[in-house]
Amino acid sequence: MEARQKLAFDRAGVLVSDTLARAKPMVRWSLRHGMPRAMLWHGARRGDLQGRIMVESEHGRDISGLFGEVRAVGPIAPTRFGWITASQPVVREVLSSNDFRTGTFDPDDSALGRLAAWSASELLDPIQPPSLLATDPPDHTRYRKLVTRVFTARAIERLRARIQQISEELLDEIGAADRGEPVDLIESYCALLPVTVISEILGVPPHERDRVLAFGAATAPAVEFGLHWRVFRSVETAQAEFSAWLGDHFERLRRHPGDNLLSHLVAVRDDGVGLTERELKATAGLVLTAGFETTVNLLGSGIALLAGHPRQLALVRECPELWSNAVEEVLRYDPPILQTGRTALRDTDVSGVPLPRGAFVATLLAGANRDPQVFANADVFDVTRSNAREHVSFGAGRHHCLGASLARLEGEIGLRAIFDRFPALRVLPGANGVGPRSCADTSTCRACSAERMCGGCLRGHGRR
């Protein structure tokens, strides 16, 4: 009898354990995507600014007018969900302040925080620790110090010739495949350029690059907010597969290190201590996910904006030294990430407004980039803008994007190369930087710039 009871208890324990394991993904999705999405949609119907911005952007509508509404309330405006700002000085202040942390839930602060901690997974998530985007001091200080020893400006600049070569090879393929029909520029150019560069940074063998491209496309939505359940599950599946692949890849690099940045990162030490296996995986995952998504959107936006503003395109073609500034203006005018957020660690004050501990502040990067107090004629796309580089598209403070130099380099080379090859490239009717898929008809040098890889929705509640 005792043996039967023990067996029954064991089976019940296994059943409960399995049920809880299956429940965790649903809890993760609900906390990060499902509940916030439902609350924001409900708020939008009641006129809440934060909710309206999410809903309007998800439908691909122009939300620049909403930035003005936020600023009209004040430097930082209250919403049903916390606070929001489109003021560039305030955005910089919040992102740089030690009074704020990344993340939304404090595990020791509330039932929701404890639920978030209970449901956390070991998957590679670019906006969860130990990702650099989601790690705060003192861990962030040690972690970033090691990573920046490898991802130096000099190391990135050494990739210039190779990025140029990759761009030319991709454009050769587009030209060779010309059948007089539109070409999807996201698929054939904007995505392939960064993923090829990332593959070489990660030391990926050529025969496995298609697999890494698939990982990049599948995990790209990880930096977004408000995902539907099926998309969320497909992202987590891809993250698990990429993590397993990375484990094997690290072993290969340890046995046969190459002249690539990931091999150097595996070997880097500070006082004899290097990155943990999980930190290495998180860094590689961040390079793939954030680096892929950011550059795809930068190239897609750049093609759309320059093709749609022929006078601006003529300026950069007449004065090639303007290409780097044109990239900055693309980043300012149509940033890859719409907004990010921070949570107050303690009672604090922002621009004269008292905020309690736990207050969440949404920082509108795209809104800060249109701040009329910083940028004259902020709603005008101008490749000669003298202060275009003052944008906050790569964030600010300790979480300023580690890959900013690489994205800028890929943007400058990639945009210049495609317009040098197809100078009459233009946007097809109905296509734009955030709408339908990008195509190009190379027989007549017509093109349409691409749909966001995130489907034109809220391009990231990504944390920097």
XYZ file of C-alpha atoms in Angstrom:
464
model
C 0.000 0.000 0.000
C 2.809 2.414 0.919
C 4.556 1.635 -2.373
C 1.345 2.368 -4.296
C 0.848 5.637 -2.427
C 4.448 6.655 -3.104
C 4.020 5.841 -6.803
C 0.806 7.873 -6.898
C 2.487 10.815 -5.196
C 5.450 10.580 -7.600
C 3.130 10.579 -10.602
C 1.185 13.500 -9.209
C 4.438 15.368 -8.635
C 5.563 14.756 -12.205
C 2.162 15.887 -13.497
C 2.288 19.099 -11.464
C 5.882 19.724 -12.551
C 5.030 19.232 -16.226
C 1.970 21.475 -15.914
C 4.011 24.250 -14.310
C 6.723 23.917 -16.968
C 4.118 24.311 -19.710
C 2.590 27.285 -17.892
C 5.810 29.307 -17.684
C 5.951 30.339 -21.364
C 2.353 31.544 -21.179
C 3.160 33.541 -18.040
C 6.244 35.072 -19.715
C 4.193 36.043 -22.758
C 1.342 37.435 -20.649
C 3.612 39.625 -18.521
C 5.744 40.963 -21.338
C 3.341 41.030 -24.264
C -0.245 39.953 -23.654
C -1.269 42.051 -20.656
C 0.639 45.223 -21.621
C -0.724 45.010 -25.154
C -4.317 44.644 -23.926
C -3.879 47.499 -21.439
C -2.381 49.807 -24.069
C -5.143 49.060 -26.570
C -7.715 49.750 -23.870
C -5.921 52.964 -22.979
C -5.804 54.023 -26.634
C -9.579 53.799 -26.856
C -9.752 56.167 -23.894
C -7.321 58.625 -25.484
C -4.186 57.710 -23.514
C -1.103 58.989 -25.335
C 1.049 55.906 -24.673
C -1.709 53.623 -25.925
C -2.411 55.765 -28.978
C 1.265 55.772 -29.962
C 1.415 51.966 -29.786
C -1.796 51.417 -31.742
C -1.080 54.032 -34.408
C 2.489 52.806 -34.959
C 1.336 49.193 -35.141
C -0.950 50.185 -38.010
C 1.954 51.870 -39.793
C 0.501 55.360 -39.425
C 2.449 58.591 -39.098
C 2.773 59.233 -35.369
C 4.947 62.348 -35.510
C 1.929 64.461 -34.544
C 1.563 62.467 -31.329
C 5.109 63.416 -30.347
C 3.979 67.030 -30.399
C 0.988 66.153 -28.189
C 3.322 64.558 -25.648
C 5.584 67.620 -25.633
C 2.556 69.917 -25.286
C 1.775 68.305 -21.927
C 5.289 69.007 -20.666
C 8.844 67.652 -20.672
C 7.490 64.439 -19.154
C 3.805 63.527 -19.401
C 1.721 61.196 -17.183
C -0.117 58.278 -18.787
C -2.301 55.461 -17.483
C 0.836 53.286 -17.382
C 3.448 55.630 -15.971
C 5.195 58.487 -17.725
C 6.257 59.298 -21.265
C 8.644 61.835 -22.790
C 9.507 63.064 -26.289
C 11.936 65.709 -25.026
C 15.496 64.933 -26.041
C 17.116 66.378 -22.889
C 14.743 64.337 -20.719
C 15.286 61.177 -22.771
C 19.043 61.560 -22.331
C 18.631 62.285 -18.622
C 16.501 59.203 -17.948
C 18.658 56.852 -20.025
C 21.857 58.117 -18.388
C 20.646 58.404 -14.786
C 21.711 56.046 -12.027
C 18.246 56.567 -10.545
C 16.775 54.289 -13.220
C 17.261 50.672 -14.205
C 16.333 48.548 -17.167
C 13.394 46.166 -16.968
C 9.875 46.567 -15.684
C 9.384 44.183 -12.775
C 11.362 44.084 -9.553
C 11.459 40.444 -8.312
C 11.402 41.628 -4.699
C 8.836 44.352 -5.148
C 5.491 42.855 -6.127
C 3.521 39.744 -6.920
C 4.008 40.440 -10.627
C 7.751 40.792 -10.073
C 7.911 37.475 -8.252
C 5.819 35.876 -10.989
C 8.232 37.239 -13.614
C 11.171 35.777 -11.695
C 9.418 32.395 -11.341
C 8.602 32.171 -15.045
C 12.003 33.343 -16.312
C 13.731 31.031 -18.771
C 17.338 30.242 -19.621
C 16.792 31.254 -23.246
C 18.945 33.860 -24.985
C 16.795 36.974 -24.754
C 18.291 40.323 -25.830
C 16.220 42.272 -23.292
C 16.747 39.943 -20.338
C 19.927 39.478 -18.245
C 22.705 38.709 -18.901
C 22.223 40.651 -22.137
C 24.116 43.938 -22.048
C 20.835 45.711 -22.842
C 19.283 44.469 -19.616
C 22.220 44.284 -17.191
C 22.912 47.038 -14.680
C 26.006 47.817 -12.569
C 28.070 46.317 -11.115
C 27.670 43.329 -13.474
C 27.223 45.609 -16.498
C 30.492 47.449 -15.744
C 32.585 44.255 -15.710
C 30.725 42.731 -18.632
C 30.902 45.751 -20.951
C 34.567 46.332 -20.116
C 35.425 42.898 -21.480
C 33.217 43.185 -24.546
C 34.491 46.650 -25.513
C 38.062 45.340 -25.494
C 37.078 43.316 -28.549
C 34.425 45.475 -30.241
C 36.672 48.507 -30.612
C 36.230 51.270 -33.180
C 39.487 50.154 -34.810
C 38.291 46.547 -35.050
C 35.030 47.660 -36.676
C 36.805 49.987 -39.120
C 38.939 47.062 -40.295
C 35.709 45.526 -41.626
C 35.174 48.395 -44.089
C 36.774 46.741 -47.126
C 34.989 43.463 -46.475
C 31.581 45.177 -46.086
C 32.182 46.962 -49.379
C 33.016 43.644 -51.049
C 29.911 41.945 -49.647
C 27.722 44.828 -50.846
C 29.155 44.640 -54.355
C 28.719 40.864 -54.506
C 25.071 41.099 -53.436
C 24.395 43.795 -56.006
C 26.107 41.674 -58.658
C 23.674 38.871 -57.841
C 20.697 41.237 -58.063
C 21.871 42.501 -61.434
C 22.600 38.997 -62.762
C 19.144 37.781 -61.730
C 17.382 40.683 -63.453
C 14.322 39.373 -65.287
C 12.552 42.681 -65.613
C 10.530 42.017 -62.448
C 10.526 43.697 -59.021
C 13.141 42.438 -56.589
C 12.575 42.195 -52.848
C 15.404 44.349 -51.501
C 14.937 43.201 -47.929
C 15.358 39.594 -48.909
C 18.113 40.083 -51.480
C 20.103 42.959 -49.977
C 19.067 44.664 -46.725
C 18.964 41.395 -44.760
C 21.831 39.587 -46.473
C 24.370 42.367 -45.970
C 24.213 42.515 -42.137
C 23.777 38.769 -41.663
C 26.852 38.063 -43.795
C 28.881 40.586 -41.805
C 27.558 39.185 -38.510
C 28.382 35.650 -39.638
C 31.991 36.656 -40.195
C 32.142 38.456 -36.826
C 30.835 35.267 -35.185
C 33.222 33.061 -37.155
C 30.381 31.147 -38.830
C 31.574 28.739 -41.547
C 30.228 29.663 -45.013
C 28.169 26.463 -45.266
C 26.245 27.423 -42.093
C 25.436 31.039 -42.981
C 21.996 30.257 -44.362
C 21.201 28.723 -40.992
C 22.399 31.847 -39.176
C 20.282 33.976 -41.527
C 17.285 31.878 -40.524
C 18.171 32.341 -36.843
C 18.482 36.106 -37.375
C 15.114 36.422 -39.085
C 13.382 34.175 -36.535
C 14.807 35.886 -33.432
C 14.558 39.491 -34.714
C 11.112 40.107 -33.114
C 12.676 39.393 -29.687
C 13.408 43.114 -29.257
C 9.781 44.042 -29.936
C 6.869 44.645 -27.639
C 3.335 43.257 -27.791
C 4.013 40.081 -29.780
C 1.180 37.704 -30.529
C 1.398 34.319 -28.828
C 2.402 32.324 -31.910
C 5.157 34.768 -32.828
C 6.425 34.730 -29.249
C 6.603 30.928 -29.215
C 8.373 30.781 -32.572
C 10.921 33.308 -31.278
C 11.568 31.236 -28.151
C 11.950 28.082 -30.255
C 14.508 29.827 -32.465
C 16.335 31.184 -29.406
C 16.637 27.672 -27.974
C 17.946 26.314 -31.289
C 20.444 29.157 -31.638
C 21.661 28.617 -28.072
C 22.294 24.931 -28.768
C 24.097 25.793 -31.998
C 26.237 28.368 -30.166
C 27.334 25.808 -27.587
C 28.764 23.620 -30.338
C 30.191 26.669 -32.129
C 32.069 27.853 -29.027
C 33.685 24.445 -28.708
C 34.884 24.695 -32.315
C 36.277 28.174 -31.707
C 38.126 27.054 -28.587
C 39.728 24.196 -30.510
C 40.358 26.217 -33.660
C 40.206 29.965 -32.925
C 40.029 32.211 -35.971
C 40.683 35.836 -36.771
C 37.145 36.925 -35.896
C 35.730 39.029 -33.093
C 33.913 36.163 -31.377
C 37.127 34.104 -31.113
C 38.763 37.121 -29.488
C 35.789 37.511 -27.143
C 36.031 33.878 -26.066
C 39.693 34.459 -25.165
C 39.514 37.928 -23.585
C 40.328 38.167 -19.865
C 40.412 40.833 -17.159
C 42.573 39.872 -14.184
C 42.404 36.311 -15.447
C 38.595 36.245 -15.574
C 36.644 36.091 -18.823
C 32.987 35.979 -19.764
C 30.885 33.051 -18.633
C 29.393 30.678 -21.177
C 26.007 32.283 -20.692
C 27.424 35.790 -21.110
C 29.199 34.718 -24.298
C 25.962 33.294 -25.660
C 24.053 36.426 -24.652
C 26.579 38.639 -26.435
C 26.493 36.534 -29.601
C 22.697 36.514 -29.461
C 22.592 40.285 -29.045
C 24.990 40.787 -31.972
C 22.757 38.615 -34.153
C 19.320 39.846 -33.073
C 19.906 43.558 -32.476
C 22.614 43.913 -35.125
C 20.503 42.207 -37.754
C 17.253 44.051 -37.027
C 18.848 47.483 -36.653
C 20.782 47.362 -39.927
C 17.938 45.844 -41.934
C 15.705 48.715 -40.836
C 18.432 51.316 -41.390
C 19.044 50.135 -44.954
C 15.322 49.778 -45.718
C 14.534 53.247 -44.370
C 17.541 54.762 -46.103
C 16.584 53.367 -49.495
C 12.985 54.551 -49.086
C 13.911 58.025 -47.870
C 16.617 58.721 -50.435
C 14.586 57.303 -53.318
C 11.616 59.357 -52.130
C 13.674 62.566 -51.822
C 15.508 62.830 -55.155
C 17.042 66.218 -54.338
C 18.593 64.817 -51.168
C 19.887 61.828 -53.112
C 21.395 64.159 -55.718
C 23.204 66.038 -52.944
C 24.942 62.962 -51.557
C 25.828 61.750 -55.033
C 27.283 65.149 -55.920
C 29.121 65.368 -52.571
C 30.059 61.810 -51.490
C 31.469 63.161 -48.232
C 27.812 63.644 -47.182
C 27.082 59.900 -47.094
C 28.016 59.465 -43.446
C 25.839 62.434 -42.464
C 23.013 61.060 -44.620
C 23.112 57.885 -42.534
C 22.834 59.976 -39.357
C 19.839 61.801 -40.816
C 18.157 58.513 -41.750
C 18.713 57.319 -38.175
C 17.299 60.578 -36.812
C 14.315 60.800 -39.129
C 13.237 57.144 -39.030
C 15.025 55.305 -36.193
C 15.066 51.487 -36.007
C 13.727 51.609 -32.427
C 10.675 53.724 -31.626
C 11.006 53.765 -27.865
C 12.643 52.217 -24.855
C 11.936 52.468 -21.142
C 13.361 52.664 -17.639
C 12.034 52.041 -14.117
C 12.863 54.307 -11.178
C 15.092 52.621 -8.606
C 14.174 55.166 -5.948
C 12.075 58.292 -5.487
C 13.569 60.786 -7.902
C 12.952 63.958 -9.869
C 12.960 64.375 -13.663
C 12.765 67.872 -15.144
C 11.114 69.129 -11.965
C 8.540 66.335 -11.867
C 8.722 64.037 -8.804
C 8.575 60.324 -9.643
C 8.097 57.553 -7.050
C 10.188 54.433 -6.841
C 8.937 51.895 -9.381
C 7.612 54.526 -11.821
C 8.020 53.453 -15.444
C 9.150 56.067 -17.973
C 8.737 55.433 -21.698
C 11.406 57.350 -23.602
C 10.354 58.059 -27.176
C 13.591 57.909 -29.145
C 11.765 58.778 -32.361
C 10.084 61.709 -30.599
C 13.354 62.988 -29.155
C 14.798 62.875 -32.673
C 12.051 65.298 -33.786
C 12.444 67.660 -30.814
C 12.146 71.168 -32.325
C 14.241 72.562 -29.461
C 17.180 70.523 -30.773
C 16.540 70.136 -34.518
C 15.408 73.007 -36.742
C 12.640 71.950 -39.155
C 12.674 68.603 -37.371
C 10.053 67.023 -39.638
C 12.142 67.677 -42.751
C 14.559 65.037 -44.105
C 17.812 66.929 -44.722
C 21.090 65.117 -45.429
C 23.040 68.366 -44.850
C 21.675 68.818 -41.302
C 24.657 69.951 -39.242
C 23.581 68.297 -35.982
C 22.002 65.118 -37.371
C 24.369 63.014 -35.262
C 22.779 64.364 -32.069
C 19.960 61.821 -32.455
C 19.363 59.219 -29.735
C 18.537 56.295 -32.033
C 21.264 54.210 -30.388
C 20.145 55.154 -26.882
C 22.288 56.994 -24.341
C 24.222 56.375 -21.164
C 25.719 53.050 -20.193
C 23.367 51.129 -22.502
C 24.298 53.091 -25.616
C 24.273 50.574 -28.455
C 27.528 48.621 -28.587
C 27.084 48.019 -32.312
C 26.469 51.658 -33.283
C 29.781 51.963 -35.160
C 29.107 48.799 -37.136
C 25.545 49.849 -38.026
C 26.782 53.244 -39.208
C 29.495 51.647 -41.331
C 27.103 49.129 -42.898
C 24.569 51.892 -43.534
C 27.054 54.201 -45.207
C 28.601 51.516 -47.419
C 25.346 49.704 -48.156
C 23.356 52.787 -49.157
C 26.114 54.315 -51.236
C 26.760 51.039 -53.051
C 23.145 50.419 -54.065
C 22.585 53.953 -55.355
C 25.923 53.908 -57.192
C 24.826 50.694 -58.893
C 21.187 51.696 -59.464
C 21.152 55.517 -59.500
C 17.563 55.732 -60.805
C 16.174 53.358 -58.187
C 12.790 54.579 -56.997
C 9.965 53.546 -54.706
C 7.160 51.637 -56.405
C 3.587 52.855 -55.785
C 2.207 51.733 -52.445
C 5.571 50.916 -50.886
C 7.416 52.813 -48.209
C 9.878 52.331 -45.378
C 7.346 50.914 -42.939
C 4.711 49.436 -45.206
C 4.683 46.845 -47.970
C 7.619 44.617 -48.865
C 10.431 46.257 -50.675
C 10.999 45.387 -54.237
C 13.115 46.654 -57.054
C 12.797 46.356 -60.802
C 16.435 46.422 -61.839
C 15.665 46.373 -65.542
C 14.283 49.894 -65.230
C 16.148 50.711 -62.008
C 12.885 50.994 -60.095
C 12.758 49.918 -56.505
C 10.567 49.949 -53.510
C 12.076 49.899 -50.104
C 11.214 47.240 -47.757
C 8.800 46.318 -45.136
C 10.215 46.281 -41.666
C 11.280 42.846 -40.612
C 8.922 43.346 -37.697
C 5.996 43.770 -40.073
C 5.642 47.494 -39.655
C 4.471 47.199 -36.035
C 5.818 48.990 -32.978
C 9.471 48.722 -33.914
C 10.763 47.711 -30.636
C 10.148 48.405 -27.071
C 13.798 47.410 -27.146
C 15.803 48.368 -24.082
C 19.151 50.087 -24.475
